Amino acid sequence: MWWPPWLAAWLAWAAGAGAGRPAPLCGSGGLCRAPPGPNASHPAPSHCPRQRGAAELCAWPLSSESLLDTFPVDVTQENYVRNVRNCIFSIVYPTPFKSRVRLVAVSKEVLENILDLDISVKGTSDFLQFVSGGKVILGSVPLAHRYGGHQFGSWAGQLGDGRAHLIGVYTNRHGERWELQLKGSGKTPYSRNGDGRAVLRSSVREFLCSEAMHYLGIPTSRAASLVVSDDDVWRDQFYNGNIKKERGAVVLRLAKSWFRIGSLEILAYSGELDLQRRLLDFIIQEHFPSIAMNDSNRYLEFFSTVVSETANLIALWMSVGFAHGVCNTDNFSLLSLTIDYGPFGFMESYDPNFVPNTSDDERRYKIGNQANVGLFNLNKLLQALKPLLDPRQKQLASQILEGYGERYYIRFTELFKTKLGLPGENEDDNYLIAFLLKLMEDTKADFTMTFRQLSEITEDQLKELHIPEEFWALQDLGKHKLFSEWVTMYLLRLNRNKGDSDTKRRTRMTTVNPRYILRNWMAESAVQKANLNDFSEVQLLQQILQHPFQRQQAAEKAGYSLRPPAWAKDLKVSCSS
Ligand code: AMP
Ligand code: MG
């Protein structure tokens, strides 16, 4: 009998499971299993105690079927680094840690509202095994995705999930389809020279920032959990020859889809056009419900949506001063989500040249260049789509791309007008925004707190140019000789809004201008404690950043709305993760 390759692999493994493989876990049903992994020598827990929540996790319907039914998988199923062709995924199991694993943090909201799990599950050993790659739920066949990408402007060829495993798809009670991925869970055919691992510091940063971005209202992948092991992982953090021992960590992260621009690029580059069509059709069917599958212009419509949503995403990043750090095409989601958090940073004092990643020597991904690299990446997407478009569609697609700049500009202006509490239209609004940004640039005023404090200060205080000490960012801004001129213009504009009041303005503005963002020093302080197995600050930050617009006592006590401490000035973040 012929079996599809993934099923054959699964059957082969399942048959072997009884002979020398880890025994079925989770009671007699054997619903969770330890993965065979590349080295079956990894010790697997021999029992699965029935704890509160454990049964729930074992019967949990996570499945890779929809992906495996749609796409061919890599014909080779051994786990070694190679060039892979004619497939979208390789079947590959996570490599369990050899040492003890500890839970650093979980997102209650993700567990309960996205994954339909009771929060009590986090206390079970099954959960710890599951989220660290020690066990795979029956029905899920772990996959590594084959993709390519343009890195720092040049085609880099095959990249792929070198340290991530897509462990299944979950459709929740709201009917939402979520793809679950472990990051840092071991080598795959795409690991190139890497060790397949992620260290604690970068995992804390990804866990905290992806959740924080969600609560800021920015499309992003989510994070369900973060675990740390005692397995040694060696990293040269600043690429200066100073190699240090760190610990391996795993984030369980979720997105509606993990496909990237690079997912299509690799297929176009290798001329696998049938497969590219199949991938595109799958993405459109699953994630672009407004596009009809029988529409001969569907790829064009898809492109148009990605152009528009990418412009939207980057404008949103700019509105909170977020610099992604590595805007390569392999890190740009086809669903226009923020994904693959690495050396990102929130800009502190306003500076369009802000580069969060110290490895980015050419400053390619400086914050002020993100809109341009968005265009570069969309152009690469267009190049990848061209073989599937007819001449007329190609021409239309180029025109769509030409509209990107305007779309970005419109969205940027909308967002900054909202940040300034300006309803309605006025031809001078762009000038008012640009004028303020220039004052901020000249005075190095804090980006986040300038907007937040403008949301908190009263019109009367502004009118009198009386800036209380607590508004430290505005005090910095106030040192500019043109500050009073800007204030006059701003107040005039505010007073045009009939029916508005100062209270209404401030309420409006405080719901869009965060008081708390994940500043580098906060993440660093949480990482330093986490390195000592004190996870309290990771958890505190996680809690606080769930309500970035609300003043919170614990956050104030921790100094999260104050001027960054002096020691934070020298903080650096590199690509090393
Ligand atoms: P990133 O910069 O994290 O987006 O990664 C770029 C590429 O390098 C992707 O293909 C990753 O899977 C791969 N990669 C990064 N770190 C590692 C690692 N430690 N081991 C294996 N592959 C890695
Ligand atoms: Mg990446």
XYZ file of C-alpha atoms and ligand atoms in Angstrom:
601
model
C 0.000 0.000 0.000
C 1.203 3.519 -0.776
C 1.321 5.970 2.093
C 2.068 9.667 1.779
C 5.660 10.208 2.985
C 4.628 11.934 6.199
C 2.238 9.154 7.106
C 4.817 6.546 6.234
C 7.274 8.310 8.508
C 4.739 8.490 11.249
C 3.767 4.823 10.941
C 7.396 3.786 10.868
C 8.066 5.712 13.998
C 4.908 4.589 15.758
C 5.764 0.965 14.970
C 9.213 1.460 16.411
C 7.886 3.166 19.486
C 7.131 -0.130 21.141
C 10.551 -1.592 20.435
C 13.159 0.198 22.431
C 11.606 3.611 21.971
C 10.159 5.538 24.884
C 7.063 3.863 26.254
C 3.694 5.441 25.610
C 3.083 8.226 28.032
C 0.048 9.766 29.659
C -1.597 6.617 30.942
C -2.721 3.701 28.842
C -4.002 5.872 26.021
C -0.465 6.842 25.042
C -1.549 10.207 23.811
C 1.707 12.023 24.368
C 4.966 10.557 23.280
C 8.555 11.494 23.710
C 9.956 12.280 20.294
C 12.469 9.847 18.897
C 14.507 12.816 17.763
C 17.756 12.504 15.870
C 19.371 10.628 18.734
C 17.107 8.125 20.335
C 19.578 8.017 23.195
C 17.999 11.076 24.755
C 16.531 10.013 28.052
C 12.782 10.264 28.063
C 10.624 10.354 31.169
C 9.284 6.894 31.775
C 6.035 7.938 33.284
C 3.471 10.624 32.891
C 1.877 11.287 36.263
C -1.737 12.244 36.067
C -1.784 15.738 37.377
C -4.372 18.432 37.160
C -4.413 19.540 33.560
C -2.288 16.689 32.261
C -5.191 14.720 30.851
C -6.385 17.877 29.183
C -3.070 18.371 27.445
C -2.846 14.762 26.346
C -6.262 14.824 24.701
C -5.580 18.147 23.104
C -6.238 18.151 19.347
C -3.012 19.522 17.915
C -2.438 18.310 14.393
C -0.120 18.809 11.453
C -2.510 17.122 9.065
C -3.675 20.182 7.134
C -0.094 21.034 6.229
C 0.946 17.481 5.518
C -2.110 16.836 3.363
C -1.462 19.949 1.316
C 2.282 19.905 0.774
C 4.878 17.388 -0.221
C 7.491 16.867 2.470
C 11.202 16.371 2.145
C 11.860 12.817 0.950
C 14.875 12.543 3.221
C 13.946 12.131 6.821
C 17.306 11.921 8.484
C 18.336 14.972 10.379
C 21.472 16.363 8.799
C 22.216 19.704 7.187
C 21.574 19.733 3.453
C 20.026 21.538 0.544
C 16.416 20.547 0.325
C 14.212 20.655 -2.766
C 10.649 19.997 -3.915
C 8.975 20.442 -0.583
C 7.759 23.037 1.891
C 8.621 21.135 5.061
C 10.985 18.526 6.393
C 9.762 16.174 9.083
C 12.136 16.524 11.998
C 11.700 15.993 15.710
C 12.820 18.425 18.389
C 15.900 17.428 20.337
C 14.995 17.184 24.017
C 17.301 18.900 26.481
C 19.614 16.606 28.390
C 19.323 18.491 31.623
C 16.642 19.777 33.924
C 14.146 22.185 32.398
C 12.436 25.004 34.294
C 9.414 27.045 33.398
C 10.299 30.738 33.301
C 6.924 32.187 32.323
C 3.660 31.444 30.573
C 1.070 33.657 29.005
C -2.225 32.892 30.730
C -4.131 34.668 28.020
C -2.527 32.630 25.241
C -3.062 29.356 27.104
C -6.665 30.055 27.987
C -7.999 32.190 25.159
C -6.028 30.897 22.213
C -5.109 27.345 23.170
C -8.234 26.581 25.244
C -6.086 25.115 28.027
C -6.683 25.559 31.716
C -3.884 27.569 33.288
C -3.373 24.735 35.799
C -1.744 22.768 32.988
C 1.397 24.809 33.485
C 2.110 22.955 36.733
C 2.278 19.538 35.076
C 5.388 17.728 33.986
C 3.705 16.912 30.661
C 3.376 20.596 29.918
C 7.012 21.231 30.729
C 8.022 18.385 28.450
C 5.693 19.507 25.697
C 6.822 23.135 25.630
C 10.506 22.252 25.793
C 10.466 19.714 22.948
C 10.709 16.695 25.247
C 7.365 15.272 24.160
C 5.276 15.554 21.063
C 1.527 15.259 21.189
C 0.133 12.353 19.244
C -1.298 13.579 15.954
C 1.347 16.198 15.580
C 4.270 15.563 13.263
C 6.954 18.205 13.876
C 8.090 20.089 10.822
C 10.872 22.456 9.840
C 9.957 24.879 7.087
C 12.144 25.325 4.026
C 12.556 28.981 3.100
C 15.154 31.315 1.683
C 15.677 35.018 1.899
C 17.476 38.225 1.151
C 19.692 39.032 4.082
C 21.068 42.564 4.357
C 20.236 43.155 0.708
C 21.686 40.007 -0.867
C 20.138 36.678 -1.797
C 21.262 34.223 0.862
C 19.845 31.031 -0.656
C 18.309 28.385 1.553
C 17.781 29.390 5.176
C 14.778 27.624 6.719
C 13.812 26.776 10.283
C 17.262 26.057 11.614
C 16.217 25.968 15.233
C 12.443 25.958 15.139
C 9.904 23.154 14.930
C 6.344 23.683 13.832
C 4.731 21.244 16.224
C 1.199 21.457 14.924
C -1.849 23.485 14.115
C -4.561 24.163 16.641
C -8.054 25.364 15.771
C -9.564 26.904 18.863
C -13.101 27.368 20.089
C -13.352 30.667 18.218
C -12.531 28.812 15.002
C -9.109 30.456 14.771
C -6.301 28.425 13.286
C -2.955 28.831 15.050
C 0.393 27.343 14.114
C 2.515 26.401 17.122
C 6.246 26.572 16.886
C 9.044 25.791 19.302
C 12.081 28.019 18.902
C 15.422 26.804 20.205
C 14.360 23.157 20.066
C 17.307 21.639 18.250
C 18.918 21.114 14.885
C 17.085 20.577 11.616
C 18.199 20.130 7.986
C 18.256 23.955 7.866
C 20.619 24.548 10.792
C 23.607 25.342 8.558
C 26.448 25.995 11.034
C 24.129 26.627 13.960
C 23.542 24.490 16.998
C 19.749 24.617 16.776
C 19.511 26.348 20.133
C 18.479 29.737 21.474
C 19.875 31.216 24.664
C 17.913 32.523 27.607
C 18.593 36.240 27.058
C 17.233 36.320 23.505
C 14.335 34.047 24.443
C 13.310 36.316 27.329
C 13.415 39.242 24.931
C 11.299 37.461 22.315
C 8.798 36.182 24.875
C 8.335 39.606 26.463
C 8.395 41.696 23.331
C 6.026 39.642 21.211
C 3.466 39.714 23.995
C 4.087 43.429 24.625
C 3.569 44.211 20.933
C 0.246 42.403 20.994
C -0.953 44.557 23.863
C 0.246 47.663 22.026
C -2.157 46.636 19.268
C 0.519 45.658 16.738
C 0.132 42.506 14.621
C 2.629 39.983 15.954
C 3.352 36.377 16.718
C 2.414 35.462 20.292
C 4.307 33.594 22.981
C 2.710 30.901 25.131
C 5.640 29.882 27.285
C 9.323 30.191 27.975
C 11.481 27.461 29.472
C 15.155 27.321 30.288
C 17.353 24.264 30.581
C 20.757 23.702 32.136
C 22.164 22.578 28.776
C 25.270 24.508 27.792
C 25.014 26.728 24.753
C 28.124 28.612 23.705
C 27.831 32.110 22.281
C 30.173 34.934 21.314
C 27.637 37.583 22.214
C 29.462 40.567 20.747
C 31.500 38.727 18.130
C 34.729 39.788 19.794
C 36.175 36.379 20.548
C 34.754 36.292 24.037
C 32.843 33.021 23.899
C 30.720 32.344 26.939
C 28.633 29.512 28.240
C 24.945 30.293 28.318
C 21.838 28.147 28.768
C 19.482 26.811 26.136
C 15.900 28.052 26.265
C 12.759 27.421 24.246
C 9.846 29.723 23.476
C 6.571 28.181 22.386
C 5.386 30.783 19.914
C 2.246 31.033 17.852
C 1.165 32.726 14.664
C -1.770 32.290 12.348
C 0.925 31.489 9.797
C 4.708 31.403 9.823
C 5.088 31.755 6.049
C 7.418 34.546 5.010
C 8.436 36.359 1.847
C 11.383 33.952 1.790
C 8.940 31.002 1.697
C 7.922 32.033 -1.821
C 11.319 33.328 -2.860
C 13.054 29.992 -2.517
C 10.494 28.293 -4.749
C 10.799 30.989 -7.407
C 14.594 30.828 -7.289
C 14.623 27.091 -7.751
C 11.895 27.142 -10.409
C 9.453 25.064 -8.369
C 6.486 26.950 -9.733
C 3.804 24.307 -9.196
C 4.730 24.127 -5.574
C 4.829 27.891 -5.348
C 1.275 28.030 -6.741
C 0.178 25.428 -4.250
C 1.698 27.357 -1.364
C 0.160 30.617 -2.501
C -3.257 29.045 -2.939
C -3.051 27.545 0.531
C -2.088 30.884 2.082
C -4.834 32.721 0.220
C -7.467 30.140 1.089
C -6.536 30.019 4.754
C -5.679 33.622 5.454
C -7.124 35.937 2.820
C -10.850 35.150 2.941
C -11.791 38.183 0.867
C -9.938 36.783 -2.162
C -11.908 34.294 -4.274
C -9.974 31.150 -5.126
C -11.387 31.111 -8.653
C -10.317 34.686 -9.321
C -7.609 34.706 -11.989
C -6.229 37.871 -10.386
C -5.944 36.297 -6.943
C -2.124 36.518 -6.796
C -2.357 40.158 -7.707
C -4.924 40.768 -4.996
C -2.776 38.861 -2.562
C 0.186 41.058 -3.450
C -1.904 44.179 -3.104
C -3.010 43.150 0.389
C 0.530 42.309 1.495
C 1.774 45.678 0.192
C -0.925 47.526 2.070
C -0.594 45.524 5.292
C 3.204 45.769 5.301
C 2.918 49.547 5.020
C 0.437 49.433 7.883
C 2.718 47.266 10.021
C 5.779 49.444 9.551
C 3.765 52.597 10.273
C 2.592 50.909 13.480
C 6.193 50.043 14.390
C 7.133 53.680 13.879
C 4.239 54.862 16.012
C 5.745 53.116 19.044
C 9.396 53.662 18.106
C 10.005 49.968 17.412
C 12.989 48.937 15.320
C 12.891 45.277 14.308
C 16.626 45.110 13.792
C 16.807 42.440 11.067
C 14.295 43.249 8.328
C 15.473 40.514 5.971
C 12.885 38.974 3.649
C 13.006 35.759 5.662
C 11.829 37.729 8.683
C 8.932 39.426 6.871
C 5.650 37.623 7.355
C 3.239 37.183 4.448
C 0.486 37.973 6.940
C 2.307 41.184 7.872
C 2.884 40.143 11.452
C 5.928 41.114 13.460
C 7.930 37.876 13.618
C 11.386 36.610 14.518
C 12.329 38.933 17.323
C 16.086 39.266 17.482
C 18.131 42.404 18.146
C 15.056 44.645 18.174
C 14.843 47.830 20.197
C 12.437 50.532 21.216
C 13.963 53.889 20.457
C 14.468 55.992 23.550
C 15.531 59.517 22.690
C 14.102 60.278 19.283
C 16.633 59.531 16.556
C 15.795 58.409 13.005
C 19.273 56.872 12.836
C 18.592 54.576 15.752
C 20.002 51.085 15.063
C 19.200 48.493 17.712
C 21.525 45.825 16.312
C 25.221 46.443 16.916
C 26.016 43.866 14.211
C 24.346 46.090 11.589
C 27.473 48.010 10.603
C 25.933 49.656 7.561
C 22.929 50.814 9.593
C 20.725 49.247 6.940
C 17.938 48.572 9.397
C 17.984 51.861 11.282
C 14.538 52.882 12.415
C 14.215 55.668 9.872
C 14.931 53.246 7.044
C 12.323 50.623 7.908
C 9.742 51.938 5.463
C 12.351 51.785 2.685
C 13.420 48.255 3.492
C 9.743 47.347 3.534
C 9.637 48.485 -0.070
C 12.807 46.563 -0.878
C 11.291 43.410 0.618
C 7.985 43.852 -1.212
C 9.920 44.274 -4.420
C 11.596 40.924 -3.726
C 8.162 39.428 -3.142
C 7.047 40.817 -6.480
C 10.094 39.299 -8.195
C 9.155 35.952 -6.670
C 5.556 36.248 -7.854
C 6.375 37.376 -11.384
C 6.716 33.887 -12.888
C 3.088 33.316 -11.888
C 1.750 36.569 -13.368
C 0.856 37.407 -16.965
C 2.300 40.591 -18.570
C -0.747 42.695 -17.693
C -0.730 41.482 -14.103
C 2.999 42.193 -13.826
C 2.385 45.745 -14.893
C -0.469 46.154 -12.426
C 1.632 44.652 -9.659
C 4.366 47.220 -10.321
C 1.764 49.958 -10.057
C 0.509 48.510 -6.785
C 4.047 48.592 -5.460
C 4.380 52.225 -6.521
C 1.433 52.972 -4.227
C 3.267 51.583 -1.190
C 4.932 54.884 -0.267
C 1.648 56.747 -0.234
C -0.099 54.034 1.716
C 2.677 54.141 4.299
C 2.595 57.913 4.496
C -1.179 58.023 4.932
C -1.087 55.424 7.697
C 1.888 57.065 9.427
C 0.087 60.419 9.403
C -3.138 58.877 10.703
C -1.314 57.200 13.564
C 0.674 60.266 14.564
C -2.419 62.455 14.377
C -4.093 60.041 16.754
C -1.040 60.189 19.001
C -1.414 63.951 19.124
C -5.153 63.711 19.747
C -6.064 65.490 16.505
C -9.437 64.524 15.088
C -10.627 65.610 11.635
C -8.535 67.006 8.834
C -6.224 69.965 8.661
C -3.715 70.691 5.960
C -1.062 71.681 8.496
C -1.184 68.416 10.434
C 1.802 66.908 8.665
C 3.791 70.019 9.421
C 2.754 69.885 13.079
C 3.922 66.266 13.343
C 7.192 66.861 11.477
C 7.875 69.980 13.562
C 7.449 68.020 16.797
C 9.698 65.188 15.603
C 12.362 67.727 14.666
C 12.213 69.287 18.132
C 12.503 65.815 19.637
C 15.464 64.992 17.440
C 17.256 68.224 18.335
C 16.634 67.891 22.067
C 16.994 64.085 22.217
C 13.672 63.981 24.005
C 12.350 60.540 24.890
C 10.012 59.381 22.131
C 7.561 57.343 24.195
C 7.329 59.720 27.120
C 7.048 62.885 25.018
C 3.816 61.559 23.539
C 2.662 60.093 26.828
C 3.318 63.285 28.736
C 1.575 65.347 26.071
C -1.370 63.049 26.784
C -1.202 63.736 30.507
C -0.373 67.422 30.667
C -3.313 69.849 30.673
C -3.837 72.453 28.017
C -3.534 75.148 30.665
C -0.130 73.881 31.770
C 0.999 73.799 28.159
C -0.362 77.282 27.463
C 1.628 78.733 30.339
C 4.643 76.682 29.337
C 4.550 75.444 32.887
C 5.923 71.933 32.742
C 5.937 70.106 36.071
C 9.031 68.083 36.931
C 7.284 64.734 36.512
C 7.009 65.495 32.778
C 10.716 64.995 32.282
C 10.565 64.293 28.559
C 8.576 67.474 27.929
C 11.056 69.399 30.036
C 13.789 68.182 27.691
C 11.698 69.149 24.697
C 10.970 72.528 26.293
C 14.640 73.446 26.072
C 14.247 73.920 22.335
C 13.993 77.563 21.302
C 11.054 76.746 19.008
C 9.108 74.802 21.631
C 6.735 77.646 22.463
C 6.064 78.132 18.763
C 5.133 74.477 18.385
C 2.929 74.632 21.493
C 1.078 77.654 20.129
C 0.449 75.871 16.861
C -0.660 72.698 18.643
C -3.061 74.501 20.948
C -4.571 76.415 18.045
C -5.139 73.147 16.235
C -6.689 71.546 19.316
C -9.017 74.477 19.786
C -10.446 74.041 16.312
C -12.172 70.878 17.433
C -15.637 72.030 18.352
C -17.284 69.798 20.927
C -13.919 68.532 22.148
C -12.630 69.114 25.664
C -9.233 68.870 27.259
C -10.384 65.909 29.352
C -11.625 64.128 26.251
C -8.363 64.841 24.448
C -6.284 63.467 27.279
C -8.445 60.355 27.588
C -8.118 59.789 23.850
C -4.380 60.248 23.870
C -3.653 58.092 26.907
C -5.310 55.140 25.205
C -2.894 55.282 22.274
C 0.353 56.534 23.806
C 1.873 53.845 26.027
C 3.342 54.688 29.398
C 5.349 51.452 29.435
C 7.330 49.843 26.654
C 9.987 47.139 26.813
C 13.079 49.309 27.049
C 16.408 47.571 26.662
C 17.372 48.203 30.255
C 14.195 46.584 31.535
C 14.709 43.484 29.415
C 18.388 43.397 30.435
C 17.596 43.640 34.122
C 15.027 40.839 33.801
C 17.552 38.721 31.884
C 20.241 39.226 34.513
C 17.887 37.997 37.231
C 16.648 35.140 35.045
C 20.245 34.045 34.584
C 20.254 33.523 38.366
C 16.956 31.598 38.160
C 14.978 34.507 39.530
C 12.179 34.852 37.002
C 10.170 37.405 38.981
C 11.149 40.353 36.831
C 10.322 38.543 33.594
C 6.901 37.846 35.062
C 6.487 41.374 36.404
C 7.309 42.894 33.027
C 4.981 40.470 31.316
C 2.143 41.536 33.630
C 2.818 45.242 33.274
C 3.212 45.199 29.528
C -0.244 43.653 29.232
C -1.588 47.093 30.140
C 0.872 49.505 28.557
C -1.585 52.392 28.543
C -2.600 52.140 32.214
C -0.617 53.703 35.015
C 0.317 50.867 37.372
C 1.707 51.103 40.859
C 4.159 48.234 40.476
C 5.509 49.753 37.275
C 5.930 53.155 38.830
C 7.727 51.582 41.796
C 10.053 49.777 39.393
C 10.847 53.074 37.648
C 9.446 51.975 34.287
C 8.176 55.455 33.419
C 11.301 57.254 34.572
C 14.362 58.323 32.662
C 16.366 55.193 31.762
C 19.145 54.580 34.311
C 22.636 55.772 33.465
C 24.004 52.220 33.146
C 21.556 51.578 30.294
C 23.399 53.992 28.000
C 26.072 51.429 27.169
C 23.717 48.522 26.577
C 24.198 46.750 23.290
C 22.226 44.083 21.490
C 23.774 41.984 18.757
C 22.504 39.362 16.337
C 23.798 36.644 18.652
C 20.920 34.714 20.054
P 17.311 34.785 12.411
O 18.382 35.794 12.300
O 17.074 34.302 13.822
O 16.059 35.179 11.747
O 17.866 33.487 11.667
C 18.298 33.474 10.333
C 18.515 32.061 9.920
O 19.524 31.454 10.717
C 17.299 31.154 10.040
O 17.374 30.225 9.018
C 17.517 30.511 11.376
O 16.838 29.294 11.519
C 19.015 30.309 11.376
N 19.575 30.238 12.732
C 19.753 31.262 13.596
N 20.302 30.819 14.734
C 20.488 29.484 14.602
C 21.029 28.462 15.422
N 21.508 28.723 16.631
N 21.051 27.221 14.938
C 20.574 26.946 13.718
N 20.062 27.851 12.890
C 20.018 29.110 13.313
Mg 14.429 34.643 11.144
